[in-house]
mmCIF file of C-alpha atoms in Angstrom:
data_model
loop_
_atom_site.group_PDB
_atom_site.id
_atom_site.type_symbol
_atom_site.label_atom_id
_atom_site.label_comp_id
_atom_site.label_asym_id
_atom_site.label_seq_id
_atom_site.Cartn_x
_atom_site.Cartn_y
_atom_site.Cartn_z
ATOM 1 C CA UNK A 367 0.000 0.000 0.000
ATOM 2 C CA UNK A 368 1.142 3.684 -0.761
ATOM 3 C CA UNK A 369 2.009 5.221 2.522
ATOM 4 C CA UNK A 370 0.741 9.150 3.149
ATOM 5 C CA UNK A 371 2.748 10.732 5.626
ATOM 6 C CA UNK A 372 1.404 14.556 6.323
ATOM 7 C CA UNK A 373 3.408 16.964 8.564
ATOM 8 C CA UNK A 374 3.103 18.655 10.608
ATOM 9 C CA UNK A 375 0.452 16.846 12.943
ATOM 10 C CA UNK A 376 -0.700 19.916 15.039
ATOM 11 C CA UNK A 377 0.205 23.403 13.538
ATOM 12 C CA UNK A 378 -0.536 26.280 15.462
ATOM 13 C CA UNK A 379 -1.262 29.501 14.015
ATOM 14 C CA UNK A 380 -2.711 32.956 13.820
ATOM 15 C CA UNK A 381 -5.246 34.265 11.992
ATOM 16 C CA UNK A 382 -4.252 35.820 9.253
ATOM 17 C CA UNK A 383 -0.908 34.077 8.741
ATOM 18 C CA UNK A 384 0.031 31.626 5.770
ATOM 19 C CA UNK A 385 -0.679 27.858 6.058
ATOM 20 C CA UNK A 386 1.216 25.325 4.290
ATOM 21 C CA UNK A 387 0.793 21.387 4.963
ATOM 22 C CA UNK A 388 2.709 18.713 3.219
ATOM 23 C CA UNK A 389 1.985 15.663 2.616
ATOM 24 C CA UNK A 390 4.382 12.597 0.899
ATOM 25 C CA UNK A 391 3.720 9.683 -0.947
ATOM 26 C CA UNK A 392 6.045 6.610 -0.418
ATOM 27 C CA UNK A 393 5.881 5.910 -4.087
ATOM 28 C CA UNK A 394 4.969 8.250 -6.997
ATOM 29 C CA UNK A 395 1.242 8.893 -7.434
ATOM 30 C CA UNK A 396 1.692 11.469 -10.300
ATOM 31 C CA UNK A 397 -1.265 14.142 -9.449
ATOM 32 C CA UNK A 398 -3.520 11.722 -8.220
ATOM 33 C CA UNK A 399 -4.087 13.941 -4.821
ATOM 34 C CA UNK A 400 -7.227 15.508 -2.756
ATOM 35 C CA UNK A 401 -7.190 17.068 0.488
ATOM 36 C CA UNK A 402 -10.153 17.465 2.656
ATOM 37 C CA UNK A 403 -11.406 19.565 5.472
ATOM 38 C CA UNK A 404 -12.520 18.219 8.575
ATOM 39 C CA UNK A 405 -14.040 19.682 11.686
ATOM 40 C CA UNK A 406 -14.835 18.163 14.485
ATOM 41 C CA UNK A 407 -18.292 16.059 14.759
ATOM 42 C CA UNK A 408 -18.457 16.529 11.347
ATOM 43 C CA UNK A 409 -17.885 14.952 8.122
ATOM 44 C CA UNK A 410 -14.591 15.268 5.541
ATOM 45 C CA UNK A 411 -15.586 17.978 3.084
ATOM 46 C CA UNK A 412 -13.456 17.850 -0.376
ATOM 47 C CA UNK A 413 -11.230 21.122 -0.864
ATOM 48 C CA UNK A 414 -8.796 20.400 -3.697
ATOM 49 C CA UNK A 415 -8.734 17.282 -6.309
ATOM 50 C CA UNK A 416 -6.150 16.075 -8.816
ATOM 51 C CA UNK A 417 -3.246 17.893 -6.712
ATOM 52 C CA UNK A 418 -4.375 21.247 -7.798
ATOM 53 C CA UNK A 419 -8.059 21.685 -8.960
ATOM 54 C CA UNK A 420 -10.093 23.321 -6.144
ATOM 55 C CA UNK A 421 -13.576 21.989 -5.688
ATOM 56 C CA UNK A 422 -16.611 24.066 -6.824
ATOM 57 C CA UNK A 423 -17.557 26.470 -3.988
ATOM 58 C CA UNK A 424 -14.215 26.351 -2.091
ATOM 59 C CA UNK A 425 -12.905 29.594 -0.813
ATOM 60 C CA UNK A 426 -9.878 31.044 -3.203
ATOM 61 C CA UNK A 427 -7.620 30.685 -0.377
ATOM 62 C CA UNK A 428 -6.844 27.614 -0.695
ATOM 63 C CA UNK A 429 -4.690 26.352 -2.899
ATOM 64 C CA UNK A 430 -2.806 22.935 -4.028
ATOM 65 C CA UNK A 431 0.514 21.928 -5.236
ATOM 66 C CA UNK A 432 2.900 19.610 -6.072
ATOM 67 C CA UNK A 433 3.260 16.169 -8.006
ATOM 68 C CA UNK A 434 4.958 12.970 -7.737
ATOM 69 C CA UNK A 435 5.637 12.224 -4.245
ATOM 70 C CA UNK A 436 5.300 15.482 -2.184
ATOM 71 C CA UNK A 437 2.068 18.076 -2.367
ATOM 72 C CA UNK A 438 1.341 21.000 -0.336
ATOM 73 C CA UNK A 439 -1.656 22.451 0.458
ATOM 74 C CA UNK A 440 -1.741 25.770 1.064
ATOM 75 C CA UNK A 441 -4.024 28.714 3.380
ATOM 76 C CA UNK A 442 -3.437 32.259 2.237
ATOM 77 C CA UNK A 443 -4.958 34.135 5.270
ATOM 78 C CA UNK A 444 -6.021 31.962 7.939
ATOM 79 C CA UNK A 445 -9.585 32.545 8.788
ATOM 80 C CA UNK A 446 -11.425 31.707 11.831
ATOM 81 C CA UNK A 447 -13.763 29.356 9.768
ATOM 82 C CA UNK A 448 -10.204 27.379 8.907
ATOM 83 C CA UNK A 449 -9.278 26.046 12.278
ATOM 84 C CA UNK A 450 -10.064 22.525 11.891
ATOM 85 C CA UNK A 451 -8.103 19.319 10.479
ATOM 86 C CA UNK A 452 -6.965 18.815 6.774
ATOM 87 C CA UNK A 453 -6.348 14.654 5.367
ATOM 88 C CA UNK A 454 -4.769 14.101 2.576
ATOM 89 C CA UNK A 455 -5.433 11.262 0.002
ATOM 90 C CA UNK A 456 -4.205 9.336 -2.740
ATOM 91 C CA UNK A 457 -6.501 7.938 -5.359
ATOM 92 C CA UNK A 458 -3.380 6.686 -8.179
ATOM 93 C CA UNK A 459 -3.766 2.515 -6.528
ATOM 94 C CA UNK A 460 -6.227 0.952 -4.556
ATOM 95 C CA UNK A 461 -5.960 0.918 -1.515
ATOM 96 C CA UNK A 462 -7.009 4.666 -1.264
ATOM 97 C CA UNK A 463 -4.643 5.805 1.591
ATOM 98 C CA UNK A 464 -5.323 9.347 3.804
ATOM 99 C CA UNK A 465 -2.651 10.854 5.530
ATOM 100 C CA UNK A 466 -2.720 11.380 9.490
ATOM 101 C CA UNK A 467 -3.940 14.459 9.405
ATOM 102 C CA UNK A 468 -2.709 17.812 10.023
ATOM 103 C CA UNK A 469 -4.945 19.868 13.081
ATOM 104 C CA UNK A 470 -4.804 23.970 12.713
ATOM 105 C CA UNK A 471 -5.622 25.061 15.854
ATOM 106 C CA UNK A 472 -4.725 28.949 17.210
ATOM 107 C CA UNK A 473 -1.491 29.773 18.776
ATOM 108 C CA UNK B 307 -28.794 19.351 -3.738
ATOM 109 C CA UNK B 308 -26.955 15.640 -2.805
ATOM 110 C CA UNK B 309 -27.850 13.609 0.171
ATOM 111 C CA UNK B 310 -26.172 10.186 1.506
ATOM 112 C CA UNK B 311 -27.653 9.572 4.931
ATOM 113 C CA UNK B 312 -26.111 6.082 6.680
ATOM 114 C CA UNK B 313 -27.893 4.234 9.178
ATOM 115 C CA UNK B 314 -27.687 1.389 10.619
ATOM 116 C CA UNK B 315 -24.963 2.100 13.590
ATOM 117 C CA UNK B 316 -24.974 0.699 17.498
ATOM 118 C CA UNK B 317 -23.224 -1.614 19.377
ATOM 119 C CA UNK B 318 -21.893 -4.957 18.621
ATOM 120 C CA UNK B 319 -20.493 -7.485 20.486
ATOM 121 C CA UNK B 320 -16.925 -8.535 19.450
ATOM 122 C CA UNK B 321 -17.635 -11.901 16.846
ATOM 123 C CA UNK B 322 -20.948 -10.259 15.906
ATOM 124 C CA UNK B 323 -22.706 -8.663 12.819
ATOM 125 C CA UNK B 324 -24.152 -5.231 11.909
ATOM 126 C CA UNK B 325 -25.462 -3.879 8.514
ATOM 127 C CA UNK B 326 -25.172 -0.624 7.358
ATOM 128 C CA UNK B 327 -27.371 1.758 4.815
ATOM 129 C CA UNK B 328 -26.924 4.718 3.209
ATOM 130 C CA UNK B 329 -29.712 6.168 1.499
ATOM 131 C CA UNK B 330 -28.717 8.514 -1.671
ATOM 132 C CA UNK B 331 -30.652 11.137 -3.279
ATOM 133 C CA UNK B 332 -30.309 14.250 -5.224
ATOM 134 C CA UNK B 333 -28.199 12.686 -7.698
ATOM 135 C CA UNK B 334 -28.292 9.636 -10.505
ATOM 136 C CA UNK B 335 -27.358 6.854 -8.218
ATOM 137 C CA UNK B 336 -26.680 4.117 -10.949
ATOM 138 C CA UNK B 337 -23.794 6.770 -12.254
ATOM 139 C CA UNK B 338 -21.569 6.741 -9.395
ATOM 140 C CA UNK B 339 -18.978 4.581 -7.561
ATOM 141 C CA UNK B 340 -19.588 4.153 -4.308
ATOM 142 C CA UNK B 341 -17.574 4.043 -1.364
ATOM 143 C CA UNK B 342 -17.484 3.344 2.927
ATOM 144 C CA UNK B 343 -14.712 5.521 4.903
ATOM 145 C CA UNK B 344 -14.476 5.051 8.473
ATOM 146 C CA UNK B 345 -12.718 7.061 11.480
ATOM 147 C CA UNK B 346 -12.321 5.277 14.911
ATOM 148 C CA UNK B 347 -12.714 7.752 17.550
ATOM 149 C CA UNK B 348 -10.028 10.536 17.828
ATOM 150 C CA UNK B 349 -8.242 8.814 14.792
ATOM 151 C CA UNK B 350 -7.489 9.485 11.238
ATOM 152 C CA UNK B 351 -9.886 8.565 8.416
ATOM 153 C CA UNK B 352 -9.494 4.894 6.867
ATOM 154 C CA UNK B 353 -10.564 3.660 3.261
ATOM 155 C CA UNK B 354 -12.801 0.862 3.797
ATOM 156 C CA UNK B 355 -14.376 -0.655 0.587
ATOM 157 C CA UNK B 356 -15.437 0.825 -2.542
ATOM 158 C CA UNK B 357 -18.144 -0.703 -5.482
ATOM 159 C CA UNK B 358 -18.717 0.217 -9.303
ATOM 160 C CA UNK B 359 -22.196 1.285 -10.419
ATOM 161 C CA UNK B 360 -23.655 -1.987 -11.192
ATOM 162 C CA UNK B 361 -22.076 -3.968 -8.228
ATOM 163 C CA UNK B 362 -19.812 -5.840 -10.720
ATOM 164 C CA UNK B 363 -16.241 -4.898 -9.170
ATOM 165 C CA UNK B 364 -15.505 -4.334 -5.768
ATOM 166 C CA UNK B 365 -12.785 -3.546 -3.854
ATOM 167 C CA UNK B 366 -11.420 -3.603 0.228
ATOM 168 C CA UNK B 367 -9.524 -2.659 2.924
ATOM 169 C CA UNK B 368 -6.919 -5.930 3.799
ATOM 170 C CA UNK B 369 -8.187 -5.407 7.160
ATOM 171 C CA UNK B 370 -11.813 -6.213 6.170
ATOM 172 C CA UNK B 371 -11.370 -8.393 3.152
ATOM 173 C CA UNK B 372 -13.274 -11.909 3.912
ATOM 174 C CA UNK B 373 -15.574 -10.509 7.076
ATOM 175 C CA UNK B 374 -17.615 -7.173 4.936
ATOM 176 C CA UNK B 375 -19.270 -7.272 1.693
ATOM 177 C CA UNK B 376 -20.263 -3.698 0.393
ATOM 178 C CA UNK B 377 -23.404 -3.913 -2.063
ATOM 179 C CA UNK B 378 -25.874 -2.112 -3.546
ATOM 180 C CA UNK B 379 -29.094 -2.055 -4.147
ATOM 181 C CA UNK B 380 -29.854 0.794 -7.350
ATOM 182 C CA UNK B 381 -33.808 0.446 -7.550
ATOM 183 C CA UNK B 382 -33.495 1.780 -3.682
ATOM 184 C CA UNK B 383 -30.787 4.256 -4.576
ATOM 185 C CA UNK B 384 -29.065 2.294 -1.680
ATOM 186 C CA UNK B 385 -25.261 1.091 -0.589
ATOM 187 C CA UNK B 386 -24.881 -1.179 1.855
ATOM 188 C CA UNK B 387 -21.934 -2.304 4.144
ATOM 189 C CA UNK B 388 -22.353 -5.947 5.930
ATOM 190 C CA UNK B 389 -19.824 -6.528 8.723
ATOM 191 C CA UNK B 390 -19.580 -10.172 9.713
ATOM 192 C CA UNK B 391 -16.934 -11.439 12.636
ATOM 193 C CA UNK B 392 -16.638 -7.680 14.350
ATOM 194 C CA UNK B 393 -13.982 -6.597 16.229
ATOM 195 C CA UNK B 394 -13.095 -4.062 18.726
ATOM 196 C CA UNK B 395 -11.056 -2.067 16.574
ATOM 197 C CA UNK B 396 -13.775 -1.808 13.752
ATOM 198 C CA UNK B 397 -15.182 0.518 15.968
ATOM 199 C CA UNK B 398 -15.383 3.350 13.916
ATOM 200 C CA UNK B 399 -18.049 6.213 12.479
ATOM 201 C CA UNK B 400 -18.693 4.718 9.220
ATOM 202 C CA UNK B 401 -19.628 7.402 6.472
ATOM 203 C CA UNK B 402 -20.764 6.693 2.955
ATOM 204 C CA UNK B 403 -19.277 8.540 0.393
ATOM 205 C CA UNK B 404 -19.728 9.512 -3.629
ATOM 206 C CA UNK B 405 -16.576 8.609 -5.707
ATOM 207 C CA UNK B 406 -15.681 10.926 -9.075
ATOM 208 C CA UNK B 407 -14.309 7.455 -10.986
ATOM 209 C CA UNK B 408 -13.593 3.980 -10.352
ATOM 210 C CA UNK B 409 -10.394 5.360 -8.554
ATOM 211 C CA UNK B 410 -10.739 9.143 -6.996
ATOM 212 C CA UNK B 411 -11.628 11.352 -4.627
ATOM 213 C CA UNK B 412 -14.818 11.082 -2.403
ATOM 214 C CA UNK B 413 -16.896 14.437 -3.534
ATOM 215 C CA UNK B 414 -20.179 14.228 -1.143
ATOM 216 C CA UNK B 415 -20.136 12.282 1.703
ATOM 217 C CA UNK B 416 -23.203 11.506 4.921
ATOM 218 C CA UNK B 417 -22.950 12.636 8.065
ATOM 219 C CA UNK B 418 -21.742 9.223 9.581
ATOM 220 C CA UNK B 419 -23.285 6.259 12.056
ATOM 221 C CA UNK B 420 -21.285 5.033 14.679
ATOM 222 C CA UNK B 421 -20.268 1.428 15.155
ATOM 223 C CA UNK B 422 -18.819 0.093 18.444
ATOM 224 C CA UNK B 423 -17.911 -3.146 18.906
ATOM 225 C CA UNK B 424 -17.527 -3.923 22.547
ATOM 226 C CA UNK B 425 -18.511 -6.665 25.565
#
C-alpha cells in the first residue's frame, strides 16, 4: 500500500498568517491527490482534487501543489472558519490511503 | 442538492454482525462509484471498501477483506456495508461517500453512524 505521511500533525497559528501542509507519498502517485477539510463532529468535506483543482464552492484561499511524491496544500490568510483538520489522500492505486492528518488550531 | 444519509450504527459485540445503509438522493445513483470511509474515535480517516455502479467490481480494505461485503441495491438508490466477525477495533463512524471514478476522490459524503464493537 502507498504510505501518506502529512506533517506537521498539530500546527498552530494565527489568523491571518500563511498555512502550508505537506503531505508525501512513499511511491509516486503522479497528481492523483485531494485534500479534505474536517471539523470536528463533522464529516470530511473535499477542498482540492487532482493535486491542484479546487472543488466548486471552495474559498480562493486555498490552494494545491505539487506532483509525484510530495504536495502542499496551502491557506493564504487563515480565517477563523479554517481552524479545523486537513487529510490528505491518494486515489493513483487501490488501496485509497489518507494521511494522518494535520490539526490547525490557534497559537 | 446531494444527500447520503447512513444508518444502521450501534453496538456490537466482538464476533458479531451489523449492517449498514446509506440512502442517496439528489443525484443519478446508478452513475456513481460508491464508497465506505471510516474514522475510529479521535483517529485518522481509513478507506474501507469501494463498489462500481452496477455492483460488478468491488474492492477492500486488507483489514476487512473476507468478514464485509459492500453492495448495492440501485432500484433503492441504496449502498450497503455488511460486517460479519466484528472486532473491537472496527469501531469506527462509518460514512458513505460519492466517488468521481472507479479510482478518486470522495466528492459528497453523509454525516456518519457510529459502530462500536464492545462486551
Amino acid at each position: 500500500d502507498i504510505q501518506m505521511t502529512q506533517s506537521p500533525s498539530t500546527l498552530s497559528t494565527s489568523i491571518g498568517d500563511r498555512v502550508t501542509i505537506t503531505c508525501r507519498a512513499s511511491q509516486n502517485i503522479g497528481s492523483w491527490l485531494a485534500w479534505y477539510q474536517q471539523k470536528p463532529g463533522k464529516a470530511p468535506k473535499l477542498l482540492i482534487y487532482k493535486a491542484s483543482y479546487l472543488e466548486t464552492g471552495v474559498p480562493s484561499r486555498f490552494s494545491g501543489s505539487g506532483s509525484g511524491t510530495e504536495f502542499t496544500l496551502t491557506i493564504s490568510s487563515l480565517q477563523p472558519d479554517d481552524l479545523a483538520t486537513y487529510y490528505c489522500q491518494q486515489y493513483d492505486v487501490y488501496s485509497l490511503t489518507f494521511g494522518g492528518g494535520t490539526k490547525v488550531e490557534i497559537k | 442538492e446531494v444527500q447520503l444519509v447512513e444508518s444502521g450504527g450501534g453496538l456490537v459485540h466482538p464476533g458479531g454482525s451489523l449492517r449498514l445503509s446509506c440512502a442517496a438522493s439528489g443525484f443519478t445513483f446508478t452513475s456513481y462509484w460508491m464508497t465506505w470511509v471510516r474514522q475510529a474515535p479521535g483517529k485518522g480517516l481509513q478507506w474501507v471498501a469501494s463498489i462500481k455502479q452496477d455492483g460488478s467490481e468491488e474492492f477492500y480494505v486488507d483489514s476487512v477483506k473476507g468478514r464485509f461485503t459492500i453492495s448495492r441495491d440501485n432500484a433503492k438508490n441504496s449502498l450497503y456495508l455488511q460486517m460479519n466477525s466484528l472486532r473491537a477495533e472496527d469501531t469506527a463512524v462509518y460514512y458513505c461517500a460519492r466517488m468521481t471514478g472507479w479510482r478518486s476522490y470522495f466528492d459528497y459524503w453523509g454525516q456518519g453512524t457510529l459502530v462500536t464493537v464492545s462486551s
